[in-house]
CSV table of C-alpha atoms in Angstrom, one decimal:
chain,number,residue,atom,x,y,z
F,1,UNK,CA,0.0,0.0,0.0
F,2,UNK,CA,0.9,3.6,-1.3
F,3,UNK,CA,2.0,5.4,2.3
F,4,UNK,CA,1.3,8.9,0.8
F,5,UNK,CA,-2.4,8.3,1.5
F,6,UNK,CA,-2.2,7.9,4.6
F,7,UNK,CA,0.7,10.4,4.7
F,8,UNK,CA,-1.6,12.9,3.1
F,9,UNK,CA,-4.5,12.5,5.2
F,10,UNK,CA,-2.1,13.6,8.4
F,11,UNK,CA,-0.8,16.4,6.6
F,12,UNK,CA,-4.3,17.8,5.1
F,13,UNK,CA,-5.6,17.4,9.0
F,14,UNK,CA,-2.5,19.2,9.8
F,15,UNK,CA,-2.9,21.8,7.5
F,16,UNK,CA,-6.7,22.4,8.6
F,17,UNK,CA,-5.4,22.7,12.3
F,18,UNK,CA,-2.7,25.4,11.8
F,19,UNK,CA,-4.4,27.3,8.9
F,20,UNK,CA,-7.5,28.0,10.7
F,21,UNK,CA,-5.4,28.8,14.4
F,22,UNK,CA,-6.7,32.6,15.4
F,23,UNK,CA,-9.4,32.5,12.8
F,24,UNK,CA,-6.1,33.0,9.8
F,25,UNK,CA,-8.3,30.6,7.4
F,26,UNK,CA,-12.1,30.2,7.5
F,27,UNK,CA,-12.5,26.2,7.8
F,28,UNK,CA,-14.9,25.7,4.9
F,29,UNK,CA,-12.1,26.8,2.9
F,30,UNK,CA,-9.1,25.0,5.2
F,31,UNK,CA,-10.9,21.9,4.4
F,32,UNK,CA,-11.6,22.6,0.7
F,33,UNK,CA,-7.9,23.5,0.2
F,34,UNK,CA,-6.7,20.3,2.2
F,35,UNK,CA,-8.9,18.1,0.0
F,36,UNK,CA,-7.6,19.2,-3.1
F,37,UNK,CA,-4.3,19.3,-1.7
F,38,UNK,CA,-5.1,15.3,-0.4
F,39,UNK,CA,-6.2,14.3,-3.9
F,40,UNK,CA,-3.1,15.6,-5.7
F,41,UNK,CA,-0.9,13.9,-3.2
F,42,UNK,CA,-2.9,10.6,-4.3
F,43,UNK,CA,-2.5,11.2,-7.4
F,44,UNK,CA,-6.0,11.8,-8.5
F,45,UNK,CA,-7.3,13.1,-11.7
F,46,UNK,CA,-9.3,16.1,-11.7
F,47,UNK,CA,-12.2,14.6,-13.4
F,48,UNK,CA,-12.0,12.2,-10.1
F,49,UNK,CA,-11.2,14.7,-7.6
F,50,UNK,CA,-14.3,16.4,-8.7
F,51,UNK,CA,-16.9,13.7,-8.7
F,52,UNK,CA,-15.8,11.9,-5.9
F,53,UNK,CA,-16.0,15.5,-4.0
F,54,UNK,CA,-19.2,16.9,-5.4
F,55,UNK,CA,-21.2,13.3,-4.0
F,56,UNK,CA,-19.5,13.3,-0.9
F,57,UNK,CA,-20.7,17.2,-0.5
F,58,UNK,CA,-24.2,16.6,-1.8
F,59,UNK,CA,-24.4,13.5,0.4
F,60,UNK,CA,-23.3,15.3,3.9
F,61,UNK,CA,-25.6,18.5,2.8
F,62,UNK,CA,-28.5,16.3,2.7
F,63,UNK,CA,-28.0,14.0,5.7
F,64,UNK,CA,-26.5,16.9,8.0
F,65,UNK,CA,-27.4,19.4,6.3
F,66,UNK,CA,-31.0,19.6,6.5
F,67,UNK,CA,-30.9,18.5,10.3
F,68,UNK,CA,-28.9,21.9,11.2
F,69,UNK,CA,-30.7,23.7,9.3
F,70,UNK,CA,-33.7,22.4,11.8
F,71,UNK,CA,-31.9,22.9,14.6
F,72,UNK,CA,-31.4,26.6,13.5
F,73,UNK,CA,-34.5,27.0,12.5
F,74,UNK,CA,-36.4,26.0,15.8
F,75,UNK,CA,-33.4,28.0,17.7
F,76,UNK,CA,-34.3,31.2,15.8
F,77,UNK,CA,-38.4,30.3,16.9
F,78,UNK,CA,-37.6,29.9,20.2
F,79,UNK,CA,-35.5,33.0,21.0
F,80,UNK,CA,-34.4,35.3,23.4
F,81,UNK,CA,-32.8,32.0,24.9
F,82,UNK,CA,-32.9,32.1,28.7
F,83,UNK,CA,-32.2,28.9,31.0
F,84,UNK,CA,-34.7,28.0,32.9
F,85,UNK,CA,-35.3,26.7,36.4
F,86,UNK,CA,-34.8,22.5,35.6
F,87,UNK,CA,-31.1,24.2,34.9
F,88,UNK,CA,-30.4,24.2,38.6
F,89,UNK,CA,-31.3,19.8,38.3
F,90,UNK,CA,-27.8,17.8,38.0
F,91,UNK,CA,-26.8,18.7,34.2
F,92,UNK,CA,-24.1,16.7,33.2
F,93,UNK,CA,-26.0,13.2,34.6
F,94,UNK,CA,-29.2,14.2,32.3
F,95,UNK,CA,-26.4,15.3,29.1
F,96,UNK,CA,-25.2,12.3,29.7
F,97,UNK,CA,-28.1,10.1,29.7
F,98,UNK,CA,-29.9,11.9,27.0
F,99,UNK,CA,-26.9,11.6,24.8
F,100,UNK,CA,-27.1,7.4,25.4
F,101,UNK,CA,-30.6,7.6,24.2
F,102,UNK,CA,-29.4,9.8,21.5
F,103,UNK,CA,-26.7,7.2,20.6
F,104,UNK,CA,-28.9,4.4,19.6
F,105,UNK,CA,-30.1,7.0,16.6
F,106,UNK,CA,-29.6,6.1,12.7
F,107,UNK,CA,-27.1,9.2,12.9
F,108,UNK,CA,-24.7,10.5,15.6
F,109,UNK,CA,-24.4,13.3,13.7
F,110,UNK,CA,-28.2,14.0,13.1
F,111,UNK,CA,-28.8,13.5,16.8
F,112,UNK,CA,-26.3,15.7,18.0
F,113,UNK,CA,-27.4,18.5,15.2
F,114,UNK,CA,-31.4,17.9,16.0
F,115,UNK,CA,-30.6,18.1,19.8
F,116,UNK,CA,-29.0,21.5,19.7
F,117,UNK,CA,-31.1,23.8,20.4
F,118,UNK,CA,-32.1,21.9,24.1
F,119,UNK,CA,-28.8,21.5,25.1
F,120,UNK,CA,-27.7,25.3,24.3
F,121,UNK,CA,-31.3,26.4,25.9
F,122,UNK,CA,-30.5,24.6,29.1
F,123,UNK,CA,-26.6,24.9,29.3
F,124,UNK,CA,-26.6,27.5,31.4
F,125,UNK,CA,-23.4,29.2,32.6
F,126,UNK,CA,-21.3,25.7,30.7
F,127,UNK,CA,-22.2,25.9,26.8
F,128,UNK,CA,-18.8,24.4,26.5
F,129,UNK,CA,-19.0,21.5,28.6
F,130,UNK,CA,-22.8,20.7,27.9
F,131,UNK,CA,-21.9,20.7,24.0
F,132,UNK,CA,-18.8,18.1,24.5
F,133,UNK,CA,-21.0,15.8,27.2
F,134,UNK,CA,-23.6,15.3,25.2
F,135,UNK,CA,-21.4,14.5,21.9
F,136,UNK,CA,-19.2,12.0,23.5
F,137,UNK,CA,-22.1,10.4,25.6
F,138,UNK,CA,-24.1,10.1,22.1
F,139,UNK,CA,-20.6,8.9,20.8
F,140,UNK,CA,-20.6,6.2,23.4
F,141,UNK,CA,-24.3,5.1,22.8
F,142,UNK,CA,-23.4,4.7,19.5
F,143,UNK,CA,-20.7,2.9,20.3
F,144,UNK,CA,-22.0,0.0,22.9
F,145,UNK,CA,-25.9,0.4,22.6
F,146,UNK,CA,-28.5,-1.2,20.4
F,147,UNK,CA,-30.2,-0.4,17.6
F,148,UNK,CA,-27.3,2.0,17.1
F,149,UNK,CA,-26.8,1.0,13.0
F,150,UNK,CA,-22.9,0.4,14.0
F,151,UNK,CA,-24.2,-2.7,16.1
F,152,UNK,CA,-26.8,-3.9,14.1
F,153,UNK,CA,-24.4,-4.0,11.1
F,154,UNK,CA,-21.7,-6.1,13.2
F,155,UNK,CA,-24.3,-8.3,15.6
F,156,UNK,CA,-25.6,-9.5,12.1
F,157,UNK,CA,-22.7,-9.8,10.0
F,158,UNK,CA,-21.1,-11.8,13.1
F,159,UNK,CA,-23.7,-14.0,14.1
F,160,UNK,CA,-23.6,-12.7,18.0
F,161,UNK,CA,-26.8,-13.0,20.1
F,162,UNK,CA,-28.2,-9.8,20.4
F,163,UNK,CA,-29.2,-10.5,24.3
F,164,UNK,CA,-25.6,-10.5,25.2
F,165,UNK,CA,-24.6,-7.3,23.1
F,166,UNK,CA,-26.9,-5.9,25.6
F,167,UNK,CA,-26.0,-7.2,28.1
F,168,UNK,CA,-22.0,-6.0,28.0
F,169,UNK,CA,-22.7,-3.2,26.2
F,170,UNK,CA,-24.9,-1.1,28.9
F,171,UNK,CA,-22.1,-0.8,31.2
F,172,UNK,CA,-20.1,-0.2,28.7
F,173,UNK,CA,-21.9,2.8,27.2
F,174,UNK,CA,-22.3,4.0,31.0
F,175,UNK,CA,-18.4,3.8,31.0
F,176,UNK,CA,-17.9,5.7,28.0
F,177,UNK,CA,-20.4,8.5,28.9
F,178,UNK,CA,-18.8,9.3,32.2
F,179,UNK,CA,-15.3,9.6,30.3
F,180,UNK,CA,-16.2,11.6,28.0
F,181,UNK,CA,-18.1,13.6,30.8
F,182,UNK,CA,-15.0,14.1,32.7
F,183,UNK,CA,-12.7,14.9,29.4
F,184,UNK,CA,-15.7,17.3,28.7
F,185,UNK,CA,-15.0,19.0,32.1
F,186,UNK,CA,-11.2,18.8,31.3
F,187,UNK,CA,-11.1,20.6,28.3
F,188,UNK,CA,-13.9,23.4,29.6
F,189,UNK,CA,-11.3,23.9,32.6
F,190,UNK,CA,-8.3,24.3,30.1
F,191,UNK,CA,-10.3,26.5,27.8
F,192,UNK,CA,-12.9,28.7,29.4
F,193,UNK,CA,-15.3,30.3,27.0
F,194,UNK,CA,-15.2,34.1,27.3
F,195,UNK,CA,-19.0,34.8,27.8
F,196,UNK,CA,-21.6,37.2,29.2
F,197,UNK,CA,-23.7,36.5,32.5
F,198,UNK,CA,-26.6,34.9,31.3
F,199,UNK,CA,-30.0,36.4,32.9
F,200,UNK,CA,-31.7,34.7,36.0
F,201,UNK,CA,-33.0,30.9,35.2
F,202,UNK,CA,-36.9,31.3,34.3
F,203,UNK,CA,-40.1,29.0,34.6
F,204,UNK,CA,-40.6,26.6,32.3
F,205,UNK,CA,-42.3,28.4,29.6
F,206,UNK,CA,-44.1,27.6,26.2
F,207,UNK,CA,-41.0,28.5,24.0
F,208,UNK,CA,-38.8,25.8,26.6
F,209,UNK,CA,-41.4,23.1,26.4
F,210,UNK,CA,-41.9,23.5,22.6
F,211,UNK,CA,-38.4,23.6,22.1
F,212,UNK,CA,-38.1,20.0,24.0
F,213,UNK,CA,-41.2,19.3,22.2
F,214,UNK,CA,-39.8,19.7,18.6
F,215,UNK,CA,-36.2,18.7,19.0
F,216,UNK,CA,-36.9,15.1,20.9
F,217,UNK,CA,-39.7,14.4,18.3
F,218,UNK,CA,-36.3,14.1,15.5
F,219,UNK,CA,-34.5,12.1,17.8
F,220,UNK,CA,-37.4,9.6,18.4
F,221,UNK,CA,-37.9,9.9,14.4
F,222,UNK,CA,-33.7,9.3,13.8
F,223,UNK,CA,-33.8,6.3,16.7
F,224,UNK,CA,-37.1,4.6,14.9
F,225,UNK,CA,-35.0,4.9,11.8
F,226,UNK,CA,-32.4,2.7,13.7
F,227,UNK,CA,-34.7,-0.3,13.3
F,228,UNK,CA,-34.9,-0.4,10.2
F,229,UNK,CA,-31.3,-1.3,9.4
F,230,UNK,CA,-32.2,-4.4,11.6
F,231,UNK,CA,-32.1,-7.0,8.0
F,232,UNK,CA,-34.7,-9.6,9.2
F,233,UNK,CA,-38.7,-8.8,9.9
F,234,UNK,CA,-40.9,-7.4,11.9
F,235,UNK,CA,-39.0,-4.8,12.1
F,236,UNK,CA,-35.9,-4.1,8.9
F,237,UNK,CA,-37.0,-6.4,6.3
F,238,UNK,CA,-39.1,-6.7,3.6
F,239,UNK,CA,-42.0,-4.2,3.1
F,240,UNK,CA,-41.4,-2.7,6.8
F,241,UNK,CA,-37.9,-1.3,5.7
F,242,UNK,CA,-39.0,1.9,3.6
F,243,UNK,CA,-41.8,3.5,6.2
F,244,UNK,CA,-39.3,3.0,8.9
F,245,UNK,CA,-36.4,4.5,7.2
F,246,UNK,CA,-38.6,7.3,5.7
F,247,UNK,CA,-39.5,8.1,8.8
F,248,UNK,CA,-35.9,9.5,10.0
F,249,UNK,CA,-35.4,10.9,6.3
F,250,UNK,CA,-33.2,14.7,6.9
F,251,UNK,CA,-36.5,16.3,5.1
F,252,UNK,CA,-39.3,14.5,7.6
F,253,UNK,CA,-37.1,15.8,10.5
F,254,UNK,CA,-37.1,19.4,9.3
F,255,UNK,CA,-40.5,19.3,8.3
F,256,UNK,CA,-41.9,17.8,12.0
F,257,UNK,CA,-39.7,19.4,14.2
F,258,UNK,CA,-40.0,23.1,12.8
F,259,UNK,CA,-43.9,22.5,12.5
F,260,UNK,CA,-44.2,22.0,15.9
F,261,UNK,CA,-41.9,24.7,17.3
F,262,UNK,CA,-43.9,26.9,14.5
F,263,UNK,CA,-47.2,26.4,15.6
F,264,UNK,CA,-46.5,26.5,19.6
F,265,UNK,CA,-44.7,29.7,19.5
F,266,UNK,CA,-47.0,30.8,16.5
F,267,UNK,CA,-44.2,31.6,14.4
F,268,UNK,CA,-46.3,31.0,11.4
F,269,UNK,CA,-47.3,34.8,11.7
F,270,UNK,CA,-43.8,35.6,10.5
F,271,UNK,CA,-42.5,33.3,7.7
F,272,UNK,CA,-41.2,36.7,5.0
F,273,UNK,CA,-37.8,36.6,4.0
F,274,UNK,CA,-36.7,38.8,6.6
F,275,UNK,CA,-38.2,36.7,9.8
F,276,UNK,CA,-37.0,34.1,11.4
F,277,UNK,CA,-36.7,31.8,8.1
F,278,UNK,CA,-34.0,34.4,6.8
F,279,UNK,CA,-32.0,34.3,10.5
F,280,UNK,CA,-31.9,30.9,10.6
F,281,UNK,CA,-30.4,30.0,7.1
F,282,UNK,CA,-28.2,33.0,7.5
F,283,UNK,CA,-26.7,30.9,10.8
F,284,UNK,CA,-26.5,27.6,9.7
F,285,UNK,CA,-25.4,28.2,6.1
F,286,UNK,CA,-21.7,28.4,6.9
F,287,UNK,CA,-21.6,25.2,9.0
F,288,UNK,CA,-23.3,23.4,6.7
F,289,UNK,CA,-21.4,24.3,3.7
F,290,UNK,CA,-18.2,23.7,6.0
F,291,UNK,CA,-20.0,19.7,6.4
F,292,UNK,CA,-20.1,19.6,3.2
F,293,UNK,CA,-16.5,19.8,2.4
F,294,UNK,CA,-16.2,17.7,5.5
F,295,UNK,CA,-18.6,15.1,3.3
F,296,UNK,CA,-16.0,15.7,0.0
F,297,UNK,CA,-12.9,15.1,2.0
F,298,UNK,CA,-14.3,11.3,3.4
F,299,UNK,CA,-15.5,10.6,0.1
F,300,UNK,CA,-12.4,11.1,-1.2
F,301,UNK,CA,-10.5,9.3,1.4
F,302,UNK,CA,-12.9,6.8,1.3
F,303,UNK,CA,-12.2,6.6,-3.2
F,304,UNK,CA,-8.4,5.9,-2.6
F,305,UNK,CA,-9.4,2.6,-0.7
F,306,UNK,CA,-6.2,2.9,1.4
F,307,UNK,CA,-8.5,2.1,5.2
F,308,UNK,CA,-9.3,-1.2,3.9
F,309,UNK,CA,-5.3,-1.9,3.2
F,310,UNK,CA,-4.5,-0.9,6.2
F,311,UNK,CA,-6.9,-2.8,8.0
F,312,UNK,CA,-6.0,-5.9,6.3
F,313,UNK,CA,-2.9,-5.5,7.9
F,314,UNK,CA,-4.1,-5.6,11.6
F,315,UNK,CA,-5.8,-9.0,10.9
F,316,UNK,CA,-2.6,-11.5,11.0
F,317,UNK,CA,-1.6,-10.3,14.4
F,318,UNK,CA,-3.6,-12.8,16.4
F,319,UNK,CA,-4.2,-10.5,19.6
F,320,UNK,CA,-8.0,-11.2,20.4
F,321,UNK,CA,-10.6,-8.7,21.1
F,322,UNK,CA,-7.9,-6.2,19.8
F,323,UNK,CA,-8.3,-7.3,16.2
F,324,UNK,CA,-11.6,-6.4,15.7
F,325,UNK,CA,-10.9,-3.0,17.5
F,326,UNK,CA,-8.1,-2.1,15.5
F,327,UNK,CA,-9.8,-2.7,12.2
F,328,UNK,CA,-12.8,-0.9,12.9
F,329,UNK,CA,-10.7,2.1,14.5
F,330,UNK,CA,-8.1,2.4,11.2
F,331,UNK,CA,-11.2,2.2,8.9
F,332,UNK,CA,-12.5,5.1,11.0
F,333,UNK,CA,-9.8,6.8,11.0
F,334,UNK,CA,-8.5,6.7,7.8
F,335,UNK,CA,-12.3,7.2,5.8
F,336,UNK,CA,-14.3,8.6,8.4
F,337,UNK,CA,-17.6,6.9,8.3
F,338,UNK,CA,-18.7,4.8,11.7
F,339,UNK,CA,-20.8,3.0,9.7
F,340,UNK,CA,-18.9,1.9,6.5
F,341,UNK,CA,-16.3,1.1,9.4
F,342,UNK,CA,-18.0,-1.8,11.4
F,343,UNK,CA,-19.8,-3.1,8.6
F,344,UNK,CA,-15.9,-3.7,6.6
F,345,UNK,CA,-14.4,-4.5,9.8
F,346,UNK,CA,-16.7,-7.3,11.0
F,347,UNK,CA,-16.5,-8.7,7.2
F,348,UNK,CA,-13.2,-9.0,8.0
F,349,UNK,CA,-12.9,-10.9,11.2
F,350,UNK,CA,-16.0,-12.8,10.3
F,351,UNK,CA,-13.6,-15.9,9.6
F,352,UNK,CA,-11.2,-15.2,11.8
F,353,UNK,CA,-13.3,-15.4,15.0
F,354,UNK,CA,-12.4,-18.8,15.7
F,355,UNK,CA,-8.3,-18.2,15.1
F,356,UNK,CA,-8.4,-15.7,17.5
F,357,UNK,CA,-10.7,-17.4,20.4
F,358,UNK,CA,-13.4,-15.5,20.4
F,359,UNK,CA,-16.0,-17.9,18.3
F,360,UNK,CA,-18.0,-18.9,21.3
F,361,UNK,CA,-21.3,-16.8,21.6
F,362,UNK,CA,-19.8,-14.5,24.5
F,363,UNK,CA,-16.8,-14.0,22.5
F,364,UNK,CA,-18.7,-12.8,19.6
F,365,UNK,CA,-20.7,-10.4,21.3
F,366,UNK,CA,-17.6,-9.0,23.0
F,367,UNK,CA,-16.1,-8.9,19.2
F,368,UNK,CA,-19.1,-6.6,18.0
F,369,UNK,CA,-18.8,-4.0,20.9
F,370,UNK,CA,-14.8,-4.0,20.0
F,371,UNK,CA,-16.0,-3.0,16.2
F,372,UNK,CA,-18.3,-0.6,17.6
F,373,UNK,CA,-16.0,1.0,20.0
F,374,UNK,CA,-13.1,1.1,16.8
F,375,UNK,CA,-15.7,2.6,14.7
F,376,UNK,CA,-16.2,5.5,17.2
F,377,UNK,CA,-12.8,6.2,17.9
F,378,UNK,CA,-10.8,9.1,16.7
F,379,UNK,CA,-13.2,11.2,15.1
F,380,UNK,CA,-11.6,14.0,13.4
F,381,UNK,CA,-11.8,16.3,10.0
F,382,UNK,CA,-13.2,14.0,8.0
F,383,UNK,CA,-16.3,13.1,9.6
F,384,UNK,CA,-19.2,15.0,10.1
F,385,UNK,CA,-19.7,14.9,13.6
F,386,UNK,CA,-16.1,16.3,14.3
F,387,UNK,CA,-17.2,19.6,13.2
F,388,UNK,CA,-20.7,19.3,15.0
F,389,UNK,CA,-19.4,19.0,18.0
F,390,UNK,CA,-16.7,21.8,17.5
F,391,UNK,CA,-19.5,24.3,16.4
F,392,UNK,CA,-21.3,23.2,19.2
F,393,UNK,CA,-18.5,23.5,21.6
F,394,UNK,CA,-17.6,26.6,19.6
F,395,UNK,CA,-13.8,25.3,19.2
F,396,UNK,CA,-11.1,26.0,16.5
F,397,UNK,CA,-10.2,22.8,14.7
F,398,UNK,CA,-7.0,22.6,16.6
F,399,UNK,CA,-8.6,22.5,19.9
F,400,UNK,CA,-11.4,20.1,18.6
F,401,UNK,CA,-8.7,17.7,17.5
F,402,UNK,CA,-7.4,17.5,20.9
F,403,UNK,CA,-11.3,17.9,23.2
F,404,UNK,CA,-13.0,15.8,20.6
F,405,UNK,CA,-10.5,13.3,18.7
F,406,UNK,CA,-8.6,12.5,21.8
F,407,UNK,CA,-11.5,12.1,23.4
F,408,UNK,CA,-13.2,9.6,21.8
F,409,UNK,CA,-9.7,7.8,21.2
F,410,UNK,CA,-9.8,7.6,24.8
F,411,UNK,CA,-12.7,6.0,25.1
F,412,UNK,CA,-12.2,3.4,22.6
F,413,UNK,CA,-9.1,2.6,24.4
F,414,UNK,CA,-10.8,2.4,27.7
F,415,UNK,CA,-13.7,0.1,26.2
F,416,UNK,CA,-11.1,-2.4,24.8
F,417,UNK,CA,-9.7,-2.9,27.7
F,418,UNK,CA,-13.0,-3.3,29.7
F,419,UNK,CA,-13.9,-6.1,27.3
F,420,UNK,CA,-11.2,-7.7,27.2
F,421,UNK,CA,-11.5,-7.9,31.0
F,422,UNK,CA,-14.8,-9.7,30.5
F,423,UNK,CA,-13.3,-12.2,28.4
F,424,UNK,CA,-11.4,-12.9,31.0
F,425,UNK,CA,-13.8,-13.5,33.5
């Protein structure tokens, strides 16, 4: 395998990390500069370069697009925002336990987008800290908990009984969340976010509750969507498959969420092109175009097929639970997508379950929580949910790389070695 792919790849993230240090560079155009430079490097053509980018732009812009585009839209209905009194209740606990619920979704990314507006309405005094809780908590849902697509994709493709995935994988999500709580908390300490006093926490008001309202009605939507990746009736196959994926389709979200924040706070009084409509696409246009280069530079990573090659090399080295891990994680890191990870990683290991003794039924379930914690680990300027969380954290790329990347490295590393402690047992 070429090492100039995976080469370029560090030195386009490196590039997006110093360019856009003390706002020199605007990130949308970092990461367009850094994919171009990552396709010359691999010695693209330009007619590939510009296909593979445009579909992987397109792509993002309507999966994660369309969700931040809801998010701004029912943040824009739903202003002034003011905490209010369930502030003063434990935040970081409920963050953390929303963002496992949130982790089982069809997208981590769409659930962290559509979920937004609550967790910057009840953030209080810690916007920071609430924004990275509740990414790495939905990060570690995603991870360890079912009907999260990442497991569904390996428990089938592996055979494993889905009662013990469950059963391993609750504390481990419960692990996971409380890291990332506390590297949360870490990185809020080490970078305090200049901010003014916010007013007085309020009653629960009508703006609040429809706020809640609209934003869990997506997530229920996304985590319904979930099901239908299972590939056996009642609930994926056949003729079911289609109404529950519709169901979670970027368009329905915006559609049901802004409807409902629309008629409780009657903003269908003001829908001109210089109301709330026009505040909220002037917001979320640039991060969505800034996803959408995000979108072209895994697309192109993931054209250059050089994650699969380096994948293939973990599998001859015969440590256990750590070879399913470290497939899923190089796949992640080197082409961005969770999904596309597990489902190539547990194709993988499929045969080699019984080389590496971990063929029994407790073995194989441990085996899909490793591909789901490799496929979560690392996040970084290829993936979509990188830059979600740094918007949402508001953090440069450079300190996103090190709250959000190391992060979630971290807790990969931390859930292998918890399962391979059960294996022990």
């Amino acid at each position: 395998m070429p090492l100039a792919h995976p080469v370029a790849l560090v030195l386009a993230t490196a590039f997006i990390a110093t360019s856009t240090w003390r706002g020199r560079l605007h990130p949308f155009l970092a990461v367009l500069a850094a994919a171009a430079a990552f396709a010359l490097l691999t010695g693209m053509s330009i007619s590939q370069f510009g296909k593979s980018f445009g579909n992987g732009f397109g792509e993002t812009v309507d999966n994660l697009g369309l969700p931040v585009l809801a998010a701004a839209m029912i943040a824009a209905l739903a202003e002034p925002i003011v905490p209010f009194a369930l502030a003063r209740l434990p935040l970081i606990p409920g963050l953390c336990g929303l963002g496992l619920i949130a982790g089982t979704a069809a997208s981590a990314g769409g659930a962290f987008a559509v979920l937004t507006p609550l967790c910057t309405r009840i953030a209080g005094r810690a916007p920071r800290r609430a924004a990275l809780t509740l990414g790495l908590a939905i990060s570690a849902g995603q991870a360890a908990l079912l009907p999260s697509p990442v497991l569904i994709a390996a428990t089938a493709i592996l055979a494993a009984p889905w009662t013990r995935v469950v059963m391993f994988g609750l504390p481990l999500a419960l692990v996971g969340a409380a890291l990332g709580a506390a590297l949360a908390s870490l990185a809020a300490r080490t970078w305090p976010q200049p901010q003014d006093a916010p007013p007085a926490p309020t009653p629960v008001g009508t703006r609040t509750i429809a706020v809640a309202a609209g934003c869990l009605a997506m997530l229920a939507l996304l985590i319904i969507q979930s099901v239908g990746y299972m590939p056996t009736e009642p609930w994926g196959g056949g003729s079911s498959r289609e109404l529950i994926l519709g169901v979670g389709r970027p368009v329905v979200l915006l559609c049901v969420g802004v409807a409902i924040v629309a008629l409780a706070t009657r903003g269908w009084r003001d829908m001109s092109d210089s109301g709330w409509i026009a505040v909220a696409i002037s917001r979320a246009a640039p991060l969505i175009l800034l996803l959408g280069a995000a979108g072209g530079l895994q697309s192109l990573t993931q054209t250059v097929h050089m994650a699969e090659l380096v994948a293939e090399r973990v599998l001859p080295l015969g440590l256990g639970l750590a070879v399913p891990f470290l497939a899923a994680a190089a796949m992640k890191l080197l082409q961005g997508s969770s999904l596309t990870a597990a489902i190539t990683a547990a194709g993988m290991v499929q045969t080699m379950l019984p080389a590496l003794g971990i063929a029994d039924d407790t073995g194989r379930a441990l085996a899909v929580l490793a591909i789901g914690a490799g496929a979560m680990t690392g996040a970084h300027v290829n993936d979509g949910f990188f830059w979600l969380i740094a918007d949402g954290a508001a953090l440069r790329p450079a300190r996103a790389l090190l709250a959000v990347t190391a992060a979630t490295l971290a807790q990969g590393v931390v859930a292998l070695g918890i399962l391979v402690a059960f294996h022990a047992l």
